[in-house]
Coordinates of C-alpha atoms and ligand atoms in Angstrom, one line a residue:
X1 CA 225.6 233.3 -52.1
X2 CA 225.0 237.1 -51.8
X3 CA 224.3 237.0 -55.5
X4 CA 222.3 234.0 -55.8
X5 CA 219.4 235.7 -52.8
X6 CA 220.0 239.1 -54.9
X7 CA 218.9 237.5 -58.3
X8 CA 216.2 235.4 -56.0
X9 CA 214.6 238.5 -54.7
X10 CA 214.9 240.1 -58.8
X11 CA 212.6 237.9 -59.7
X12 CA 210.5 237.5 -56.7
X13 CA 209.9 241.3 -57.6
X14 CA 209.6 240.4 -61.3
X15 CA 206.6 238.1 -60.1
X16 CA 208.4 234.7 -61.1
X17 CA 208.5 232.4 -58.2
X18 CA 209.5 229.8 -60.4
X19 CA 212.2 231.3 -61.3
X20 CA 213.1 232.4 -57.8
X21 CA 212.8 228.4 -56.2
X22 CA 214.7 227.2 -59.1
X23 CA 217.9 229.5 -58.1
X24 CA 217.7 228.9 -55.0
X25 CA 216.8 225.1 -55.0
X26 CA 219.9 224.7 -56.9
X27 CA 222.2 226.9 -54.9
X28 CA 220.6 224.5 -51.4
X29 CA 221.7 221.6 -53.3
X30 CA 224.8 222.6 -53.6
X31 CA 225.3 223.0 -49.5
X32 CA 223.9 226.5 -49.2
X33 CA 222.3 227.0 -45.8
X34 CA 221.5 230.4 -43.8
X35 CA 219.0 233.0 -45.9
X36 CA 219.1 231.1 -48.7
X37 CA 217.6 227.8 -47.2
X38 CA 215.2 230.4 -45.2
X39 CA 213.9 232.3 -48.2
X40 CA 213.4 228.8 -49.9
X41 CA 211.9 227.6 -46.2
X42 CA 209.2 230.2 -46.4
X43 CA 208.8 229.6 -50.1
X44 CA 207.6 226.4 -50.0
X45 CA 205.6 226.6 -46.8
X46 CA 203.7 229.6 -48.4
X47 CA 202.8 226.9 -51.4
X48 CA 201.8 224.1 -48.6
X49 CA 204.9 221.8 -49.2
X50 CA 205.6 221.9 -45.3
X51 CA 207.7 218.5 -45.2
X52 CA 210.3 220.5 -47.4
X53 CA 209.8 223.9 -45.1
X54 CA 210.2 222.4 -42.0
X55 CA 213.9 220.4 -43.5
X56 CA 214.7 223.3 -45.2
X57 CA 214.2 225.8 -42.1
X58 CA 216.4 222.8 -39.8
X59 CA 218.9 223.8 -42.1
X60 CA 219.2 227.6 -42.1
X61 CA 218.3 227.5 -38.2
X62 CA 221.6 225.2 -37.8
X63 CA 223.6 228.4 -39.0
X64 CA 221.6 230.6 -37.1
X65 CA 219.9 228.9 -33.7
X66 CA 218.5 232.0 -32.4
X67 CA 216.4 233.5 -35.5
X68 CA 213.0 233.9 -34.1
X69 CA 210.7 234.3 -37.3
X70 CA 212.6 231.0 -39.1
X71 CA 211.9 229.3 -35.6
X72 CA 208.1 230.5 -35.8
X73 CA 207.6 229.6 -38.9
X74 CA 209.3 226.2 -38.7
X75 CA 207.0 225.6 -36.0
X76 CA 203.9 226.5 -38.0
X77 CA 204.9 224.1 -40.5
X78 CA 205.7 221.4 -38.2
X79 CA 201.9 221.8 -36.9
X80 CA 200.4 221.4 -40.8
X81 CA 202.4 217.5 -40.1
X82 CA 200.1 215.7 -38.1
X83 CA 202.3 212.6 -38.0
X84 CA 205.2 214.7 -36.5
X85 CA 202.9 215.9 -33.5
X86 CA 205.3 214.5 -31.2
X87 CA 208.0 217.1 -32.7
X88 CA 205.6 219.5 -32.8
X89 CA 205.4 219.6 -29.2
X90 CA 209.3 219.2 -28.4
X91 CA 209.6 222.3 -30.7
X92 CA 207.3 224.4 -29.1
X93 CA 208.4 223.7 -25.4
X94 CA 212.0 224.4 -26.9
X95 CA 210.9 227.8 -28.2
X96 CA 208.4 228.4 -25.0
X97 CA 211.3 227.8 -22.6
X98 CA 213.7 230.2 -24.1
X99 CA 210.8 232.9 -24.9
X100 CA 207.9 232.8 -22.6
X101 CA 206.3 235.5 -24.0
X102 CA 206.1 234.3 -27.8
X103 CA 202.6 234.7 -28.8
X104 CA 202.5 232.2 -31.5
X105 CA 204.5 229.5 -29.4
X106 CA 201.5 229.5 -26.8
X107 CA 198.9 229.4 -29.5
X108 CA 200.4 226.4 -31.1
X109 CA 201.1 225.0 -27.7
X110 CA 197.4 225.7 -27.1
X111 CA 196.3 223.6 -30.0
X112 CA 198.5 220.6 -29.4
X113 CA 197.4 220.5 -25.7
X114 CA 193.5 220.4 -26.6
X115 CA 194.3 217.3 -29.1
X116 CA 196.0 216.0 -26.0
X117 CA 192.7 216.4 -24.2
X118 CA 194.8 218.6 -21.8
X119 CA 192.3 221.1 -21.5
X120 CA 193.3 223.3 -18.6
X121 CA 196.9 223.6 -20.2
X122 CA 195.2 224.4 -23.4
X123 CA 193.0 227.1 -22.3
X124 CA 196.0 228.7 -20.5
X125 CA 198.2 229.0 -23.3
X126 CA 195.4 230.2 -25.5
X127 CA 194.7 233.0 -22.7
X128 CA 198.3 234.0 -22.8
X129 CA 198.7 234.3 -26.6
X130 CA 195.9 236.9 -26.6
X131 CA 197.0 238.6 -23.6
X132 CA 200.7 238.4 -25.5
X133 CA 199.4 239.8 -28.6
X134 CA 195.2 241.1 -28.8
X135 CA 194.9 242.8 -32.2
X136 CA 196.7 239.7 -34.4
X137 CA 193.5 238.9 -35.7
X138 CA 194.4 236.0 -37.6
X139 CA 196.3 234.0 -34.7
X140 CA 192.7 235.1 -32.6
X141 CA 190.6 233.2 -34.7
X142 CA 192.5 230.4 -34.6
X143 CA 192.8 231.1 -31.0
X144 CA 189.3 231.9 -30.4
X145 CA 188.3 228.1 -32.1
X146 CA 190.5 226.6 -29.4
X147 CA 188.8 228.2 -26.3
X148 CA 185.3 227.1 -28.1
X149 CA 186.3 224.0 -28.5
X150 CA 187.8 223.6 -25.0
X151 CA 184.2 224.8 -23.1
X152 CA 185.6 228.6 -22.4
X153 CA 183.4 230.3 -25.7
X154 CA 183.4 233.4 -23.4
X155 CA 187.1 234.7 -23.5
X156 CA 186.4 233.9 -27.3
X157 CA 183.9 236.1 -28.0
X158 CA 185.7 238.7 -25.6
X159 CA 188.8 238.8 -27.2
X160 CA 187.1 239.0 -30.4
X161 CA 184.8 242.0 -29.9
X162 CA 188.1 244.0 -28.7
X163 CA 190.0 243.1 -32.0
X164 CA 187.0 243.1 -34.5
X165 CA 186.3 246.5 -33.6
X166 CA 189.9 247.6 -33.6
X167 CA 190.6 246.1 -37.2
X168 CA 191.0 247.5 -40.9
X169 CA 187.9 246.5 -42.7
X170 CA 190.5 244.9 -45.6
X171 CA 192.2 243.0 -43.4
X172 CA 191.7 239.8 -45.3
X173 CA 191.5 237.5 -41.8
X174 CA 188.3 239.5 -40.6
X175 CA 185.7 237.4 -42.2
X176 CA 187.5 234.4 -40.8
X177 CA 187.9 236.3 -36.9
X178 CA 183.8 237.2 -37.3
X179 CA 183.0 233.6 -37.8
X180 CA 185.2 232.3 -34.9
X181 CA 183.4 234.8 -33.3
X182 CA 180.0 232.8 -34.2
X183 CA 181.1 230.1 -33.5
X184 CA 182.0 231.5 -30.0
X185 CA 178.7 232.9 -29.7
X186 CA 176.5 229.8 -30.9
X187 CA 178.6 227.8 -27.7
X188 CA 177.0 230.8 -25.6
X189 CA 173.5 229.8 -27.0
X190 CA 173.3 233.2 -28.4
X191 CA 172.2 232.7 -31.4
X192 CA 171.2 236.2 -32.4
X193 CA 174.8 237.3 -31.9
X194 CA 176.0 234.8 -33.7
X195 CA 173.8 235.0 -36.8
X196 CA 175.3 239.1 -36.9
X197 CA 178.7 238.0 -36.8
X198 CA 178.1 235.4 -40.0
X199 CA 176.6 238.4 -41.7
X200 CA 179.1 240.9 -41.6
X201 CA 181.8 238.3 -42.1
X202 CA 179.5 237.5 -45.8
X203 CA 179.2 241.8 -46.2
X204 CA 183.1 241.5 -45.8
X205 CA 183.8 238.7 -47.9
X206 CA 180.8 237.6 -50.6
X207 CA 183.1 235.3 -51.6
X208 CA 182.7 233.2 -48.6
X209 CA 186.2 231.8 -48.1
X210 CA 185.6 231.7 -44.1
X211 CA 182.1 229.6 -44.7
X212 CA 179.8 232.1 -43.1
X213 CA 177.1 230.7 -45.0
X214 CA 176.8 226.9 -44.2
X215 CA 176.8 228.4 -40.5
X216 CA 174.0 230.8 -41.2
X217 CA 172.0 228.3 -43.0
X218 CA 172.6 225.6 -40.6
X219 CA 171.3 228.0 -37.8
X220 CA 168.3 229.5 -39.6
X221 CA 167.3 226.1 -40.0
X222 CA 167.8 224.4 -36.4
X223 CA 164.8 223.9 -33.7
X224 CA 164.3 225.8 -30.2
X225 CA 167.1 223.8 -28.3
X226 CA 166.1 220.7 -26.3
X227 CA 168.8 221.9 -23.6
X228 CA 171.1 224.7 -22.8
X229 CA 175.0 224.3 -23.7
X230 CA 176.6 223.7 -20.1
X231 CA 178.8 226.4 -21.8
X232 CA 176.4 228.9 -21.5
X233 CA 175.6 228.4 -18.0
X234 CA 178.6 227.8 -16.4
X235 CA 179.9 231.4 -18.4
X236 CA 176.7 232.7 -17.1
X237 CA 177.0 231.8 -13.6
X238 CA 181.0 232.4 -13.9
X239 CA 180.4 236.1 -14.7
X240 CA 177.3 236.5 -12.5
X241 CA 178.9 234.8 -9.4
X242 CA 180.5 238.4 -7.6
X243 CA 176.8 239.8 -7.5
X244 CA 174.8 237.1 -7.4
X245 CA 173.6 236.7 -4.1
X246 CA 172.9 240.7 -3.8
X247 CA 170.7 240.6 -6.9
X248 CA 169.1 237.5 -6.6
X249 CA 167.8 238.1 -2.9
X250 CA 168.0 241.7 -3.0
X251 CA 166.7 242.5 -6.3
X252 CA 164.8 239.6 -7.6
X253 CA 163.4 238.2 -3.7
X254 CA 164.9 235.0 -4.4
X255 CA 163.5 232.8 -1.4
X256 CA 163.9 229.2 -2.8
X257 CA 166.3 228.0 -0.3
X258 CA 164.0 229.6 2.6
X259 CA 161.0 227.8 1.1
X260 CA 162.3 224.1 0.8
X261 CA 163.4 224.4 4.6
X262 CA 160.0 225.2 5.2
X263 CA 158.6 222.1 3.0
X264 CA 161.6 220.4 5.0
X265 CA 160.5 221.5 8.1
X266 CA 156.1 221.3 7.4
X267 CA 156.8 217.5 6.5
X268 CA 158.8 216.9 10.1
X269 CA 161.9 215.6 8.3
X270 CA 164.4 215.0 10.7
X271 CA 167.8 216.0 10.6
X272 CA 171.2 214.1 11.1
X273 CA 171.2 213.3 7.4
X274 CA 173.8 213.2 4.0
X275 CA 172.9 216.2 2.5
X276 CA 173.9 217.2 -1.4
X277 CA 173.4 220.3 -2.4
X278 CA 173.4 220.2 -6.9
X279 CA 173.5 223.8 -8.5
X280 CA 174.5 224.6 -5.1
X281 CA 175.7 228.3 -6.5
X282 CA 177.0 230.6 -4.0
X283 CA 175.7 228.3 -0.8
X284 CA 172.7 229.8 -0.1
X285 CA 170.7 226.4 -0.2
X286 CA 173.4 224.4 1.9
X287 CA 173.2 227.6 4.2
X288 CA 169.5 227.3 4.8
X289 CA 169.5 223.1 5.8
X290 CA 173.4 223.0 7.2
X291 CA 171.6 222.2 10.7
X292 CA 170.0 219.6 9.6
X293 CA 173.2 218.2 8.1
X294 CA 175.4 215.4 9.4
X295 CA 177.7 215.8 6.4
X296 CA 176.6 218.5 3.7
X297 CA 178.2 218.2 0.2
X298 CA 178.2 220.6 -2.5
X299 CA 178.4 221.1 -6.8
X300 CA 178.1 223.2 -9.8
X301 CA 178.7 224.0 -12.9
X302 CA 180.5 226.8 -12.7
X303 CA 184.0 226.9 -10.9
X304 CA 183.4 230.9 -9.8
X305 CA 179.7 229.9 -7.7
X306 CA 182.1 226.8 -6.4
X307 CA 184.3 229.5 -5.0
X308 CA 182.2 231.5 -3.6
X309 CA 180.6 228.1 -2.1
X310 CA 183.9 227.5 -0.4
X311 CA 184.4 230.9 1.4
X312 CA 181.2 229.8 3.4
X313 CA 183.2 227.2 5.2
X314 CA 179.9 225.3 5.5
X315 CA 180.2 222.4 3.3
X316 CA 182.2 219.7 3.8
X317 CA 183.1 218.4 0.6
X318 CA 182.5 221.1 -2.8
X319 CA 183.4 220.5 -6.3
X320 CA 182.9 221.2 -9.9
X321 CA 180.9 219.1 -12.1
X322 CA 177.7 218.9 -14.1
X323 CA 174.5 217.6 -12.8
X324 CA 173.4 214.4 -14.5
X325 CA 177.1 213.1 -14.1
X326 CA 177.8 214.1 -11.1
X327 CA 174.5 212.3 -9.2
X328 CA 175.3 208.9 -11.4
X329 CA 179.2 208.8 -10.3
X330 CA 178.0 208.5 -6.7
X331 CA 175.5 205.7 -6.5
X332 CA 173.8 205.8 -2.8
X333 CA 176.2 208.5 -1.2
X334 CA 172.7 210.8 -0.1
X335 CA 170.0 210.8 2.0
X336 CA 168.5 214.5 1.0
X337 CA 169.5 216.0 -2.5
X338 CA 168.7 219.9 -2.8
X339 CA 168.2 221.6 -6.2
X340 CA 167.2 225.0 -5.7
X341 CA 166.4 226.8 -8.9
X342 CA 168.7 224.5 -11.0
X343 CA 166.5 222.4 -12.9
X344 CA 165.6 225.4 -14.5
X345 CA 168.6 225.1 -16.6
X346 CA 167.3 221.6 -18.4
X347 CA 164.2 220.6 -20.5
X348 CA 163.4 217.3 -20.1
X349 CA 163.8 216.3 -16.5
X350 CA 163.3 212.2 -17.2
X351 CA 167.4 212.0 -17.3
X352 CA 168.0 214.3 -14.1
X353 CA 164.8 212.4 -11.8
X354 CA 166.7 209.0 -12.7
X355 CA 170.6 210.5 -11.5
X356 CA 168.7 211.8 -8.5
X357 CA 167.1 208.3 -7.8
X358 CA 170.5 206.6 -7.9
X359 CA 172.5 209.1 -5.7
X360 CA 169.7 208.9 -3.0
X361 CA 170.4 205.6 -0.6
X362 CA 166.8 203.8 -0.3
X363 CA 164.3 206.1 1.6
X364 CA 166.0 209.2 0.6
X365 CA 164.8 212.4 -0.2
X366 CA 164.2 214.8 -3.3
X367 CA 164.1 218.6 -2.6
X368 CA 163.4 220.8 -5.7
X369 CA 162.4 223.8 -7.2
X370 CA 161.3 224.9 -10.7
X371 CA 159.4 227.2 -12.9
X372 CA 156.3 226.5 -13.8
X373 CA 154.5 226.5 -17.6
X374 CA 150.6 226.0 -17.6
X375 CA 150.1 223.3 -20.4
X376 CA 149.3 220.1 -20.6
X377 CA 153.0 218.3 -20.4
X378 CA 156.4 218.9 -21.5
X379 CA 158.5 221.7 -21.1
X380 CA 159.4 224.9 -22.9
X381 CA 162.3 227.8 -23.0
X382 CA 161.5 231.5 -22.5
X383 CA 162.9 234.2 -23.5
X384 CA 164.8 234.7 -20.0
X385 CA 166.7 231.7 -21.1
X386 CA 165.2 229.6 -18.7
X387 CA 163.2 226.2 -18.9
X388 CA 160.0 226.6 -17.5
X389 CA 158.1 222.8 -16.6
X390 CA 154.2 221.5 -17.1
X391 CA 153.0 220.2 -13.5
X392 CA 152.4 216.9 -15.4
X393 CA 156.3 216.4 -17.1
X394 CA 157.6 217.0 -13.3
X395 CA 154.9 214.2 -11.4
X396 CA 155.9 211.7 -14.8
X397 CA 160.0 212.0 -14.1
X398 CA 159.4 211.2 -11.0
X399 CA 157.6 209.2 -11.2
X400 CA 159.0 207.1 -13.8
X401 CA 162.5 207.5 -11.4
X402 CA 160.5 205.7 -9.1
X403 CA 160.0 208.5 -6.6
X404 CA 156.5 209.0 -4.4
X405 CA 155.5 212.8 -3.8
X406 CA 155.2 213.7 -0.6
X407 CA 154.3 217.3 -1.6
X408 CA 153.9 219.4 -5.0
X409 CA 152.8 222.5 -5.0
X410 CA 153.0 225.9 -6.6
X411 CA 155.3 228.4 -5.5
X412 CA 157.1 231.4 -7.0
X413 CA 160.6 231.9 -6.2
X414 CA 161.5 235.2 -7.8
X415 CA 160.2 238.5 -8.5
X416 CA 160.1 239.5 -12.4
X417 CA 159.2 242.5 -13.9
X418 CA 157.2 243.4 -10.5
X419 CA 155.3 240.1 -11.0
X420 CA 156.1 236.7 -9.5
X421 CA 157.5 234.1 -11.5
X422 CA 155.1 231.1 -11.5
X423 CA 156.6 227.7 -10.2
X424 CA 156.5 224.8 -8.2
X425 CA 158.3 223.4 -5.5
X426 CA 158.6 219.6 -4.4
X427 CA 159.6 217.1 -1.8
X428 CA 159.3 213.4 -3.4
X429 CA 160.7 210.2 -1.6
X430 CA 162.9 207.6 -3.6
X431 CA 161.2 204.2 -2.9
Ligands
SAM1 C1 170.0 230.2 -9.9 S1 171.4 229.4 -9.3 C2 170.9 228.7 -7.8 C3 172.1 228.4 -6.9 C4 171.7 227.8 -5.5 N1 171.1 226.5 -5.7 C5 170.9 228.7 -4.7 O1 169.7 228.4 -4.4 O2 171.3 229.8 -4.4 C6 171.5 228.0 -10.4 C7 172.9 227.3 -10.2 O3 172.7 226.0 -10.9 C8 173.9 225.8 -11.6 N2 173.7 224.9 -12.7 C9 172.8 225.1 -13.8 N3 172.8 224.0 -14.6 C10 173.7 223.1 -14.0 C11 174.1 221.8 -14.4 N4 173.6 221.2 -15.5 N5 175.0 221.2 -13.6 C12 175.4 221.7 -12.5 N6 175.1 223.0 -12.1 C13 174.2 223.6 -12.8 C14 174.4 227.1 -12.0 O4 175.8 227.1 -12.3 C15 174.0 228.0 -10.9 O5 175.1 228.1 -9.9

């Protein structure tokens, strides 16, 4: 047997893999297990024959159970099988209960959990293979893809950054890293960033094997965006969420929660009422009407603004969720909906005016804020990342939701650059 992985590793050295699978094929059929099953194992999973890795590595980790990298790799080839998913899975909880900290265990166990659609579990194995190992940059590609793909583009990118700039400029997995990377950032709607990362992984690799280019092309070649990715805000607001209320009322004079209790309070709207606050952020809206609440409920995008929500111990129900969905799942649960500086976040307001008419009960009333663009109709994106709304594209949502304005007028709720941003702020009544 000795001899047999001697001569095998002769010729590997010699350059003849042919020669070196033939030897050792032989020597397997004839009962050999242990290195010489491994060595033939990794052989053939290196050529993509991963039905024959995966039996032959069964067999040389039945004389040795505990050999990590034949374990590792047997799992690797088990995830190239996707008709032995189920396996897959078994494996990898095997390996993951016996050695919590293997790195490539939780990244596999990552990717089978998002085809599961078990997203929390996926993003917490994916954040544990790159705190277990944060230079491999070829499992944080892979790893990278699977945050993207499961809504969390910002750990991605962040994991990335650290390793990119860490890494030898031959390693051959850079270009393939750099366009995770733009991938990452393209989910972030940053598509500056994401057009240098595609270009530095081309500079690294002209030959394109990571396919930089169909990205770049595809991007050069794409319109302003008709929304923002729900990604980008929620990371946004996520990271933004521990200063926001000291920069937004400190630094910027946000006062849009102040000035929709004073609309509230000019049209003598009484109190006593179902109150839902949407983008409801840190709380400061719900804060502002709370007295004017019977029951005042709460949501947002992003799960860190939710939190900081909850520590106000002002609303009686909070939770996390997107607008549009949210306000349609609850059919006539409302009698005033709040949305202070949140429809800021989407472009055409005809979907969001018809979720607000159906979470509204009969009568019920629409508080909102936005920014304001002077043009005839529609909408358009700034460069502050922020929608900004013609007069006439809010009054024909609403109007077209079936709502009656009770008043609409302009009103600036931040300070920008020293100058007010222009907006408009409304109370409409659902008929
Ligand atoms: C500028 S903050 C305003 C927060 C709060 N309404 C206030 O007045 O302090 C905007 C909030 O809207 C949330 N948001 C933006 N787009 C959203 C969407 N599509 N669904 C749910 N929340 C959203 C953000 O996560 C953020 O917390």
């Amino acid at each position: 047997m000795t001899d047999t992985l001697a001569r095998a590793f002769e010729l590997l050295d010699q350059g003849d893999r042919g020669g070196a699978i033939a030897i050792l094929y032989q020597a397997t059929e004839q009962g050999a297990g242990g290195e010489i099953a491994g060595l033939l194992a990794e052989l053939r999973a290196e050529a993509g024959e991963h039905e024959q890795a995966v039996a032959l590595f069964t067999r040389a980790l039945a004389d040795d159970p505990g050999h990590g990298p034949w374990r590792r790799a047997r799992l690797s080839s088990l995830m190239q099988l996707p008709a032995r998913r189920e396996e897959a899975q078994r494996f990898c909880a095997e390996i993951l209960a016996q050695r919590g900290d293997d790195p490539t265990a939780h990244r596999h166990m990552a990717r089978l959990c998002l085809e599961a659609g078990k997203i929390e579990a996926a993003v917490s194995h994916a954040r544990e293979a790159i705190f277990l190992a944060p230079h491999d940059l070829e499992s944080l590609g892979d790893i990278a893809d699977i945050l993207t793909t499961a809504g969390e583009p910002l750990p991605a990118v962040e994991a990335l950054a650290v390793a990119l700039a860490q890494a030898h400029p031959a390693d051959p997995a850079l270009p393939f890293a750099a366009v995770a990377q733009a991938r990452g950032w393209l989910a972030l709607a940053e598509p500056a960033k994401a057009a240098t990362s595609l270009r530095r992984a081309l500079e690294l690799d002209p030959g394109d094997s990571a396919g930089a280019q169909g990205l770049l092309d595809q991007l050069e070649a794409a319109d302003a965006p008709a929304d923002l990715p729900a990604t980008f805000v929620r990371a946004l607001f996520d990271t933004y969420a521990d200063r926001f209320d000291r920069e937004l009322v400190g630094r910027l004079h946000y006062d849009a929660p102040a000035a929709l209790r004073a609309v509230l309070d000019e049209q003598g709207i009484a109190g006593g009422r179902d109150v839902l606050d949407a983008g409801c952020g840190t709380g400061l809206a719900g804060l502002a009407v709370r007295d004017m609440a019977r029951r005042l409920a709460g949501f947002d995008l992003s799960p860190r603004m939710v939190e900081k929500a909850r520590a106000r111990d002002i609303y009686h129900e909070l939770w996390v969720g997107e607008l549009v969905e949210s306000l349609t799942q609850r059919p006539a649960s409302a009698d005033l909906l709040l949305a202070a500086d949140v429809l800021v976040y989407l472009g055409d307001l005809r979907p969001v005016m018809a979720a607000a008419a159906t979470v509204l009960r009969p009568g019920g009333l629409f508080a909102f804020t936005c920014e304001r663009v002077d043009q005839p109709d529609g909408f358009l994106l700034h460069e502050g990342r922020r929608f900004a709304h013609a007069e006439a594209h809010v009054r024909q949502a609403l109007a077209q939701a079936g709502f009656s304005i009770l008043t609409l007028c302009h009103h600036s709720t931040r300070i920008d650059r020293g100058q007010p941003v222009p907006g408009l702020i409304c109370l409409a009544q659902q008929a």
